[in-house]
Coordinates of C-alpha atoms in Angstrom, one line a residue:
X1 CA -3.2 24.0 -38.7
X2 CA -5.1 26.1 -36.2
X3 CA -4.7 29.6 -35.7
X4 CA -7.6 31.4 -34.6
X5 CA -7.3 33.7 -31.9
X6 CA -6.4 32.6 -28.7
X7 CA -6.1 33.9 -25.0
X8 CA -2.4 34.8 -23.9
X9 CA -3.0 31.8 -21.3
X10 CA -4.0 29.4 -24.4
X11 CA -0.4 30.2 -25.5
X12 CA 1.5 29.2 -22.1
X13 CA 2.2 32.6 -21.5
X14 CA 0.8 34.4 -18.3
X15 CA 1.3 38.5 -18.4
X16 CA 2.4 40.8 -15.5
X17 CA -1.1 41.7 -13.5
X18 CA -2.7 38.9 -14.7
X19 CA -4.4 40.3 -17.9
X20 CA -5.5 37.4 -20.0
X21 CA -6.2 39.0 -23.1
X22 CA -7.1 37.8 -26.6
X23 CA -4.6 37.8 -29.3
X24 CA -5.4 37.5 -33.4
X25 CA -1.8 36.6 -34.4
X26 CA 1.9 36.7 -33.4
X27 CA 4.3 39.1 -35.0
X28 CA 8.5 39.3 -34.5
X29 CA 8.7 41.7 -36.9
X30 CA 7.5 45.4 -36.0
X31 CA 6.2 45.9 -39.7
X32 CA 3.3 43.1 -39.6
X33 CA 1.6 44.2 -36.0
X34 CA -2.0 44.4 -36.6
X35 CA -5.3 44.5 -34.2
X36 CA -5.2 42.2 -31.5
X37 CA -1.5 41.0 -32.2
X38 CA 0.9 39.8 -29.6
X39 CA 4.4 41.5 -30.4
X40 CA 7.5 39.5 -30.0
X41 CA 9.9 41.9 -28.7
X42 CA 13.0 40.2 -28.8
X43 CA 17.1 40.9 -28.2
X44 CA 18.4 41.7 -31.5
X45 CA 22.6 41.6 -32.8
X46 CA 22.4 45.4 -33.2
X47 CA 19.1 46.7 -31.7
X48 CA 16.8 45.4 -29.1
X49 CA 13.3 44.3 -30.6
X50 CA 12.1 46.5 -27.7
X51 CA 12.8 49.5 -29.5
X52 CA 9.8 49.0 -31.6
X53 CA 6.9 48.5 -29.0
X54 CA 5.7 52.1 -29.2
X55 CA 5.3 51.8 -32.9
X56 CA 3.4 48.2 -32.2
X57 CA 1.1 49.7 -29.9
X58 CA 0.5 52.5 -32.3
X59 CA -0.6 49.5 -35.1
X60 CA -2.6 47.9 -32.5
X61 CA -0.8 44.9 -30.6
X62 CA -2.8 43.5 -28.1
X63 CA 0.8 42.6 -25.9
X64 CA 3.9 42.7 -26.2
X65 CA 6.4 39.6 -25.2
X66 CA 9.9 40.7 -24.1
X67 CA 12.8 40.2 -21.6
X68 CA 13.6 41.9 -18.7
X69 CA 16.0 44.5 -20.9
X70 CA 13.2 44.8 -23.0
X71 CA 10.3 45.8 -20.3
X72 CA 12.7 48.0 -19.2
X73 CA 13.4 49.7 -22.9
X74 CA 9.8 49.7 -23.3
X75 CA 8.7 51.6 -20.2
X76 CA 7.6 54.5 -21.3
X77 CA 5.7 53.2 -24.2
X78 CA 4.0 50.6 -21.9
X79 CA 2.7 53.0 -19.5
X80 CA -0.6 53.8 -19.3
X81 CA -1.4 51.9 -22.8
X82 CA -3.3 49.0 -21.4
X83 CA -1.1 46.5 -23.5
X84 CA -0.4 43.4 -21.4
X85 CA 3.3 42.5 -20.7
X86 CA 4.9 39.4 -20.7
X87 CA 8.2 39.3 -19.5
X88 CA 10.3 36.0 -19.8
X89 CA 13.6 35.3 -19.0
X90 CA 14.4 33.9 -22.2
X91 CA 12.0 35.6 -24.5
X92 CA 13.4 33.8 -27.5
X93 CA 12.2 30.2 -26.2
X94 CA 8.9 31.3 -24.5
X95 CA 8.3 32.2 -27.8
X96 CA 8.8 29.2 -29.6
X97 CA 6.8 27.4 -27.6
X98 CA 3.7 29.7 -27.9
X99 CA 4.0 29.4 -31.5
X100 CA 4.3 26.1 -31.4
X101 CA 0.6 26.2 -29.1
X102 CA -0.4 28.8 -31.8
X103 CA 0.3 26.7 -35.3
X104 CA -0.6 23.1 -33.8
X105 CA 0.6 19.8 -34.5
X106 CA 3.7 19.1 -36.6
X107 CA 4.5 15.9 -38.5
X108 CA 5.4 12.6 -36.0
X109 CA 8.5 11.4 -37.6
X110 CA 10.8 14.5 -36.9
X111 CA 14.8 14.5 -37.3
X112 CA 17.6 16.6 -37.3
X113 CA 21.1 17.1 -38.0
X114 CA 23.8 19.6 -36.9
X115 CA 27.8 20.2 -37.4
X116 CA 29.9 22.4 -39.3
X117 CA 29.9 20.2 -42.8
X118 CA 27.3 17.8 -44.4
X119 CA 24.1 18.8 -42.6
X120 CA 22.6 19.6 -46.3
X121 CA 23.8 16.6 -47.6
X122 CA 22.2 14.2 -44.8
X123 CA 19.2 15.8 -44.1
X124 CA 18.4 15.5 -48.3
X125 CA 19.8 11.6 -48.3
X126 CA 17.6 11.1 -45.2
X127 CA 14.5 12.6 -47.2
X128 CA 15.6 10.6 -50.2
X129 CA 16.1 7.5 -48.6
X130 CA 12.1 7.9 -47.1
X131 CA 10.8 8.4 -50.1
X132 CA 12.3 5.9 -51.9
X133 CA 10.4 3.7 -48.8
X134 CA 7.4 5.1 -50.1
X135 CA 7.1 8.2 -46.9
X136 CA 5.9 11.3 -48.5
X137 CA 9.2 13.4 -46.8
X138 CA 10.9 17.0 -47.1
X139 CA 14.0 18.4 -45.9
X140 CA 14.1 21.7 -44.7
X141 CA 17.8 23.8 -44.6
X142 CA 19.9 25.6 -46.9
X143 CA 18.7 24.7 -50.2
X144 CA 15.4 25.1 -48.9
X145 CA 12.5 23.3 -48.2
X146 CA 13.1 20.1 -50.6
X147 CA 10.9 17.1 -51.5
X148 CA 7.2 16.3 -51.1
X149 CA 6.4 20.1 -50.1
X150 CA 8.1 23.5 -51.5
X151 CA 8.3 27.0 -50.0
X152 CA 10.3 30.0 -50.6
X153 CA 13.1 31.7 -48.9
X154 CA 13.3 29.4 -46.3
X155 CA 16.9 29.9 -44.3
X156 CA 18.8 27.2 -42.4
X157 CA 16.8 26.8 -39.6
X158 CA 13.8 29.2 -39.9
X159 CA 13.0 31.6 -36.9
X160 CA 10.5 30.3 -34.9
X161 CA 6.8 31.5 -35.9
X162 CA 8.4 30.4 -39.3
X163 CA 9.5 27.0 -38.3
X164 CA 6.3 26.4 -36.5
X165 CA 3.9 27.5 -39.6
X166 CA 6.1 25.4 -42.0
X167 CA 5.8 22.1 -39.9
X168 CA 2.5 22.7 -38.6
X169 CA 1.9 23.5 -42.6
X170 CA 3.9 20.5 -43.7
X171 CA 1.7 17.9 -41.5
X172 CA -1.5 19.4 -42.7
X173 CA -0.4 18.2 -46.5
X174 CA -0.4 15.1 -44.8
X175 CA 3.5 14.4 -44.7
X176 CA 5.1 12.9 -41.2
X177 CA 8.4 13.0 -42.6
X178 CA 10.7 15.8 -42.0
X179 CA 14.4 16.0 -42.1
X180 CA 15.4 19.2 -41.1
X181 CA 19.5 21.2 -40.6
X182 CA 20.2 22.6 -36.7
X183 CA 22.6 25.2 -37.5
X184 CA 24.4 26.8 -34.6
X185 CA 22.4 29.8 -34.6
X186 CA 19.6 28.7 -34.9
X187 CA 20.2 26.4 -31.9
X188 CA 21.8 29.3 -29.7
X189 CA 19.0 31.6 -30.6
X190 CA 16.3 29.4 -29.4
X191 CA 14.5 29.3 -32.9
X192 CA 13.9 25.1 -32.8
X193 CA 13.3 25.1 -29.1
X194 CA 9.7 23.6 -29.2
X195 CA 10.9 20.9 -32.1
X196 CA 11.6 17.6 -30.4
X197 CA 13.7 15.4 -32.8
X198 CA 12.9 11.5 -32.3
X199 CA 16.5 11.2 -33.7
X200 CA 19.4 13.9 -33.9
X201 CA 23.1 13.4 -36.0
X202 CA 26.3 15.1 -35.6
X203 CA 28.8 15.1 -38.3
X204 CA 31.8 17.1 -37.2
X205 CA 33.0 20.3 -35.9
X206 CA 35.5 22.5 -37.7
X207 CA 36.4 26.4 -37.6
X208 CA 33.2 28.2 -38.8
X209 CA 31.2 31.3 -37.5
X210 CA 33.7 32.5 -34.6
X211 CA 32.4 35.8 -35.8
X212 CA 29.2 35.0 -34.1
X213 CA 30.1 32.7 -31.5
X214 CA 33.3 33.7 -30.1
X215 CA 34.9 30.1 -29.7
X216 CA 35.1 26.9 -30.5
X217 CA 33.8 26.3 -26.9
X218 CA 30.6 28.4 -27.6
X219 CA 30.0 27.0 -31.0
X220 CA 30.2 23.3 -29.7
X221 CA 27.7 23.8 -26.9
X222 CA 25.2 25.7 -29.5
X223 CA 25.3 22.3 -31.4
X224 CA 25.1 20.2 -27.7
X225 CA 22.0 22.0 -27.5
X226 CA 20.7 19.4 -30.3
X227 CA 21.7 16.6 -27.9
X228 CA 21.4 17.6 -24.8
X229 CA 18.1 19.9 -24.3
X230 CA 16.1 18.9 -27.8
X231 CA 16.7 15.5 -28.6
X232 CA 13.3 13.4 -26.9
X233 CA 13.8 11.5 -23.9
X234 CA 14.0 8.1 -25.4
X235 CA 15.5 9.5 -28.7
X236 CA 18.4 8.1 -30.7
X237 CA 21.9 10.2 -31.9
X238 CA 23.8 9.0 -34.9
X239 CA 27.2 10.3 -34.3
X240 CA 30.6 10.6 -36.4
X241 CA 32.9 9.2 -34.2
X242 CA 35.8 9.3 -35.8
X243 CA 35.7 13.4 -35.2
X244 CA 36.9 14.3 -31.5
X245 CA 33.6 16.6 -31.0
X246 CA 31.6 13.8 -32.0
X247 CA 33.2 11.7 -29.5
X248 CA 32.1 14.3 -26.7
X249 CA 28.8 14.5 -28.3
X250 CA 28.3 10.7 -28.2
X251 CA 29.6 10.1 -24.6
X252 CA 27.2 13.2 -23.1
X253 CA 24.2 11.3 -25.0
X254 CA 25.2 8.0 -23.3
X255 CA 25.4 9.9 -20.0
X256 CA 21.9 11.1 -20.5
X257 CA 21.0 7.0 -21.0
X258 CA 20.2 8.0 -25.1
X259 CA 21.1 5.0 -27.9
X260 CA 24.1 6.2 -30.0
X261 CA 24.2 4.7 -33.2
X262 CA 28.1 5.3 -34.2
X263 CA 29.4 6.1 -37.6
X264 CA 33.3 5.8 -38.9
X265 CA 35.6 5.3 -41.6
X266 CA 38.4 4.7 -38.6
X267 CA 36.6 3.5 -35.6
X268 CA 36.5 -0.2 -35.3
X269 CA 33.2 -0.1 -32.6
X270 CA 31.3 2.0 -34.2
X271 CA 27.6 0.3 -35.5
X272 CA 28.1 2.0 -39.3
X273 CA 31.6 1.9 -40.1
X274 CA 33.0 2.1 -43.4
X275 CA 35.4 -1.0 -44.1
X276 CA 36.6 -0.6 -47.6
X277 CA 36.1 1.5 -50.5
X278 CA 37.0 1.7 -54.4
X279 CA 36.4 4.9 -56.1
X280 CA 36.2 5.2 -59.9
X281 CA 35.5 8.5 -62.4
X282 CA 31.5 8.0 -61.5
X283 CA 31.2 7.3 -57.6
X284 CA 32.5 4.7 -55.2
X285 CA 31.7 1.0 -54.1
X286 CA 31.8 0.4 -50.1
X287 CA 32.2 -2.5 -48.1
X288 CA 29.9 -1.4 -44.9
X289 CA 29.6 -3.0 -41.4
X290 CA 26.3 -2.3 -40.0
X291 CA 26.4 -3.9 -36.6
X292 CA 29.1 -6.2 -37.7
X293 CA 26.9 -7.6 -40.6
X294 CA 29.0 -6.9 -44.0
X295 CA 26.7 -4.8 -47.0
X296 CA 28.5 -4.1 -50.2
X297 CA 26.9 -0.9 -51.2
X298 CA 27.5 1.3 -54.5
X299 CA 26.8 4.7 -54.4
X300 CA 26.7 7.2 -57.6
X301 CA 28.4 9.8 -55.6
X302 CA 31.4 11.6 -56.1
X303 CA 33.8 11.9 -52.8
X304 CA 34.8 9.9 -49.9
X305 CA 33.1 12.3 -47.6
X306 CA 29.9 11.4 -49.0
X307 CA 29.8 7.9 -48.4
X308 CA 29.8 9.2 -44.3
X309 CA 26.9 11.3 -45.3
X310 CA 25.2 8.8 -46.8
X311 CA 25.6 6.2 -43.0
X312 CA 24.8 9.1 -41.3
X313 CA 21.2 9.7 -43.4
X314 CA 20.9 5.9 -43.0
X315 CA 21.5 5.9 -39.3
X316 CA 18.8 8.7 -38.8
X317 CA 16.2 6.5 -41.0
X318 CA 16.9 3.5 -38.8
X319 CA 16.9 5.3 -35.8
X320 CA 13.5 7.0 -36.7
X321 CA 12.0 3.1 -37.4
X322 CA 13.6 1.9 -40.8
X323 CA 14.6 -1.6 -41.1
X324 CA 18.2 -1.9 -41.7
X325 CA 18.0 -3.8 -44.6
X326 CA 15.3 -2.2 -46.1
X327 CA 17.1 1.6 -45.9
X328 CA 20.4 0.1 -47.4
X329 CA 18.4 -1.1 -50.3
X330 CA 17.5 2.1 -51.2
X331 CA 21.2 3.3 -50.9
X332 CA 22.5 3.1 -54.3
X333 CA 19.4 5.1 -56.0
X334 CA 20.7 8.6 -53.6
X335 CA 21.7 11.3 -55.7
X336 CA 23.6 14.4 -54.8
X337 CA 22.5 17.3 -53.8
X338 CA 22.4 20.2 -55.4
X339 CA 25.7 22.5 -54.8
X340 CA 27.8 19.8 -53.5
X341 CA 30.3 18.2 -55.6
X342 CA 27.9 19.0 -58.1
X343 CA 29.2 18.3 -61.9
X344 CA 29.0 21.7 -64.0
X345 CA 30.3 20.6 -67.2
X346 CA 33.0 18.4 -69.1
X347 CA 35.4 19.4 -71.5
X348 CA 35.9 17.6 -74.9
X349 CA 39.6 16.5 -73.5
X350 CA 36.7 14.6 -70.5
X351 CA 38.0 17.4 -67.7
X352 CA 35.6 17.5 -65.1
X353 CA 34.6 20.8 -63.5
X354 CA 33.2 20.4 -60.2
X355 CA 31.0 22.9 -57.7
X356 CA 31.0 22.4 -53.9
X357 CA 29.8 24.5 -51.3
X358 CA 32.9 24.0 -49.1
X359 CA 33.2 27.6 -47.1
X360 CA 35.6 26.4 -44.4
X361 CA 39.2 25.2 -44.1
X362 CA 37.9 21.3 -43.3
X363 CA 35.1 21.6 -45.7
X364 CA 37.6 22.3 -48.1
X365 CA 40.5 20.6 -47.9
X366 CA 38.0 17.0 -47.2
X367 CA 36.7 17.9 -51.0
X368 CA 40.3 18.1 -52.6
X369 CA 41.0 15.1 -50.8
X370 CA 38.1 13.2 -51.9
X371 CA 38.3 14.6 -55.9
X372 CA 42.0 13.5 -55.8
X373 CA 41.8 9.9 -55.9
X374 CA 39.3 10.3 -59.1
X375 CA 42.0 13.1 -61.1
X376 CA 44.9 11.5 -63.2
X377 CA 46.4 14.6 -64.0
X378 CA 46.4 17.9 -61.9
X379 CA 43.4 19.5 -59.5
X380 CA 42.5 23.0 -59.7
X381 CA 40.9 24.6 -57.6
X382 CA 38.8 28.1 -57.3
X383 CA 37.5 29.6 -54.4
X384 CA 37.5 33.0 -52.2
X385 CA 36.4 33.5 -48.7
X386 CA 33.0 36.0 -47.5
X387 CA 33.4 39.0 -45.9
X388 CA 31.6 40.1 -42.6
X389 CA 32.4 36.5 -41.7
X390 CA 35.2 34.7 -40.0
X391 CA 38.3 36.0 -41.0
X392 CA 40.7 33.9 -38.4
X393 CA 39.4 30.8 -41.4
X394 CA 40.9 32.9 -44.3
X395 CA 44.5 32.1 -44.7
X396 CA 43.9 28.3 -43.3
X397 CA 41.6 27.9 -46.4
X398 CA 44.5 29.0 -48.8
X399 CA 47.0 26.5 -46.5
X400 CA 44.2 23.8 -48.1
X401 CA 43.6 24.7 -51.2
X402 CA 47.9 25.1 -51.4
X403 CA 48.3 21.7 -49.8
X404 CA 45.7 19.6 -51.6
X405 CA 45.4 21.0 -54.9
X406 CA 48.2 21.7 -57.8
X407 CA 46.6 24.8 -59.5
X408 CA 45.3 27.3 -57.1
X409 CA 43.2 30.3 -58.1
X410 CA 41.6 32.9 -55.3
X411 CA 38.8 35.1 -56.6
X412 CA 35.5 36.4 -54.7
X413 CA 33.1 34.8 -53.1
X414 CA 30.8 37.0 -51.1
X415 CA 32.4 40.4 -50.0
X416 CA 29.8 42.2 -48.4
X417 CA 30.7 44.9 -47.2
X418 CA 34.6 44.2 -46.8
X419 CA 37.0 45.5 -49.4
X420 CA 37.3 42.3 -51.2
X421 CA 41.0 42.6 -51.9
X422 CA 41.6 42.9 -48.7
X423 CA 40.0 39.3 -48.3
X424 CA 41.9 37.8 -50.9
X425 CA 45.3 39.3 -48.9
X426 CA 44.2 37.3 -46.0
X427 CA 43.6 34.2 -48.0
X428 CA 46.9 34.1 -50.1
X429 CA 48.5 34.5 -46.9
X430 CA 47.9 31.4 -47.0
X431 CA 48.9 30.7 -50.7
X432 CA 51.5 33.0 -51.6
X433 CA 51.8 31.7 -55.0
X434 CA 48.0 31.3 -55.9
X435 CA 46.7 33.2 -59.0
X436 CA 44.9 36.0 -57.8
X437 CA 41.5 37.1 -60.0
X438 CA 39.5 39.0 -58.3
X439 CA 36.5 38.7 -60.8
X440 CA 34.8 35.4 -60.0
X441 CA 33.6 34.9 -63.4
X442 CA 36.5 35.7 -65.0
X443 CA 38.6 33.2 -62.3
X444 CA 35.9 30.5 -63.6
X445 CA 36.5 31.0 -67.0
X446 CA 40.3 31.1 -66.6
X447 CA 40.4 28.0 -64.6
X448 CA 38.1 25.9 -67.1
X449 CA 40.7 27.2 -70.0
X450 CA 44.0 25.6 -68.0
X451 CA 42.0 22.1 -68.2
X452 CA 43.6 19.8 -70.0
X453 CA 43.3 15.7 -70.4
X454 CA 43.1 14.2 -67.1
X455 CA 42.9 17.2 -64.9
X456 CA 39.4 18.4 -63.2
X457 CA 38.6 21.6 -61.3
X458 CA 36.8 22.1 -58.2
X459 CA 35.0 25.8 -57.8
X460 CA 34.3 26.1 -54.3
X461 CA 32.6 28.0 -51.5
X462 CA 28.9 29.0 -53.0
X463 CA 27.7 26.1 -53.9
X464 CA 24.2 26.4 -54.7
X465 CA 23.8 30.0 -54.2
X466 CA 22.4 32.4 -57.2
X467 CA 23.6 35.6 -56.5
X468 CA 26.9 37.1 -55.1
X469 CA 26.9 40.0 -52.5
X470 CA 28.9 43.2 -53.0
X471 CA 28.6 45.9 -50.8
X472 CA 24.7 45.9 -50.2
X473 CA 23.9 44.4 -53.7
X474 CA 23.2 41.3 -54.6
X475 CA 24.1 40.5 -58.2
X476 CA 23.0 37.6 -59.5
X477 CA 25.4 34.8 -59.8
X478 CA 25.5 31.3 -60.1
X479 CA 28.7 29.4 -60.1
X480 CA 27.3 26.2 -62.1
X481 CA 26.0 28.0 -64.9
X482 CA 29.0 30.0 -65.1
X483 CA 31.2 27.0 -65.2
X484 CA 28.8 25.7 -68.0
X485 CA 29.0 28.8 -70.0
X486 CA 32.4 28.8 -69.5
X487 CA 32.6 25.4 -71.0
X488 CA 30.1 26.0 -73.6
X489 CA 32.3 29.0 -74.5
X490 CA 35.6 27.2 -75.2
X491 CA 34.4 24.5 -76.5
X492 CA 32.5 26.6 -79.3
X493 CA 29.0 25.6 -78.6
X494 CA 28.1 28.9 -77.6

């Protein structure tokens, strides 16, 4: 991983006047500028990066990257400092790929997967399914970084000096194999724009993050980014066919003279297509076509939705150089991932209680739908909806949870700095005759009492997360071990 100091012209970026000065790191936040750093002054949601250059040069940065807004902004700071300027028209991508020139090589065998539900899921089955081939592999996304490498406080898809250190860091360990989550905003904010997947999935689109985006028009194209400006030129998209989005997403690839590998539970031409299924109380057996050879696969997974996961993950390994046969050997030994459809705890009467991270109307209703065909006797269901998010999504998640499960009860998720009844309003507009508990432990423990024989519970919309956001606060909170002390409680093993 190199990173001595380099000339602004070693890092592909070329300053106003011509000054080619020498620069000892790269900084986007304001707070780590020291000697000789080059300050990434970027366009911010509330403020303008720009807004800090005076304090940078104060610290010592050696020049100062920015858009034309910014230079402006900056002006007065700039003038007469001897700092050199670099002024890009999109700052955010010129500086990705001078971190990218900064940090060095990353590891060869480099994929990626984007849509609103099951990027987690596929890019850890992808990294499972390498290892069990013997690749030393991580996935990088909202759990984390996961496998043959670990680091902290890693987001969905990292900003870009991060991404870059982490890969470049990743390939020094000596692993090539890296399965990594696109998310929307990290696409439309430029953040992966010097990664170049050799293979790129999509698993579906669904209503998520209008707060950010706008539309549904905007928030496809951030994910067309994947496909249409990242994916390499000879690379390969695995595509979920059966959505309408994925269609689009498949027929612009095959325009740009890309290999799609399809994947479907309902359409006939796709190369992974799901032909039959059998589900039982401790996963599901498939019959798959892959290229119209029949594999009977079983997978110790709990879900429909998963088994498209799991072809998905498989049609990345293949698509990065697996052999067919060899990935759906290694099938079967997946397991789940942590925070979805995650089993918490069983009560004595053998009621299953159940944690997914399912946040959106899709993602939620597709998990009641998949638990149902394993549940005898009724499905309950907990779950709330975050605050400073999307609130268009709120009452369509209570028309899902109302329409797929038979015991509904709406608590908090993670209010922020919304007044949380106010959230669960807009949700049971959606379920009028929910329970309403506004106390998400409480809800938990309510809804783990109500089991009885033949019944199982679903708690949904955190997932893996460990703390719960009120106000400004993060208290910690984890809704597995609450379901498991809930079940401890009742069942007197406290």
């Amino acid at each position: 991983m190199t990173t001595e100091a380099r000339t602004l012209s070693g890092l592909g970026l070329a300053a106003k006047g011509g000054a080619d000065v020498v620069v000892s790191g790269i900084a986007i936040d304001s707070r780590k500028i020291r000697q000789g750093t080059l300050f990434a002054a970027l366009p911010g949601t509330t403020v303008h990066g720009a807004r800090f250059v005076a304090q940078a040069i104060a610290d010592g940065a050696a020049a100062i990257l920015t858009d034309r807004e910014g230079a402006a902004l900056a002006a007065d700071a700039l003038e007469g400092s001897g700092v050199a300027l670099v002024v890009a028209e999109d700052s955010r991508a010129t500086l990705a790929n001078a971190a990218a020139l900064w940090f060095g090589p990353v590891p060869e065998t480099l994929v990626a997967v984007t849509g609103t539900n099951g990027k987690t899921s596929v890019a850890s089955f992808t990294r499972q399914i390498w290892e069990h081939l013997g690749h030393p592999a991580v996935n990088i996304g909202t759990t984390g970084v996961e496998g043959s490498y670990s680091a902290p406080g890693i987001h969905t898809t990292p900003d870009a000096l991060t991404l870059q250190s982490l890969l470049a860091a990743i390939k020094a360990d000596g692993i090539e194999h890296v399965a990594m989550e696109a998310s929307s905003h990290g696409l439309d904010q430029r953040r992966m724009e010097a990664v170049s997947p050799c293979a790129a999935a999509f698993t579906n689109l669904t209503q998520d993050h209008l707060d950010y985006h706008g539309t549904m028009e905007a928030y496809f194209a951030a994910k067309l980014r994947l496909f249409t400006e990242l994916l390499v030129d000879d690379g390969v998209a695995v595509v979920n066919v059966d959505d309408p989005y994925g269609r689009e997403v498949a027929n612009t690839v095959e325009m740009r003279g890309n290999e799609v590998i399809g994947v479907a539970q309902y359409a006939e031409n796709a190369e992974l297509r799901i032909a039959g299924r059998r589900l039982d109380e401790r996963g599901q057996d498939l019959l798959v076509q892959a290229w119209g050879k029949p594999i009977r696969l079983r997978l110790p997974l709990i879900g429909a939705f998963q088994a498209m996961n799991v072809l998905t993950a498989a049609g990345l390994a293949i698509a990065a150089g697996e052999e067919v046969e060899a990935v759906f050997g290694v099938l079967p030994r997946l397991t789940g991932v942590r925070g979805r459809m995650q089993l918490a705890g069983v009560r004595t009467s053998g009621a299953p209680v159940y944690v997914d991270y399912a946040h959106t109307p899709d993602a939620l209703e597709n998990a009641l739908k998949a638990l149902r065909p394993h549940v005898l006797g009724r499905l309950h269901v907990v779950f709330g909806a975050g605050g400073d998010r999307d609130r268009g999504k709120r009452p369509l998640m209570g028309q899902a949870a109302a329409a797929y499960a038979d015991v509904v009860i709406v608590t908090d998720d993670n209010p922020r700095s919304e007044d949380p009844a106010a959230i669960r309003a807009a949700v049971l507009g959606g379920c009028p005759d929910a329970t309403e508990i506004g106390d998400r432990a409480e809800a938990i423990l309510r809804a783990v009492d109500a089991l009885e024989a033949g019944d199982a519970l679903l708690i949904a919309g955190k997932g893996h997360e460990t703390g719960q956001q009120v106000g400004d606060v993060v208290y910690p909170f984890d809704d597995v071990e609450q379901a498991s002390v809930a079940v401890a409680a009742l069942e007197g093993r406290a």
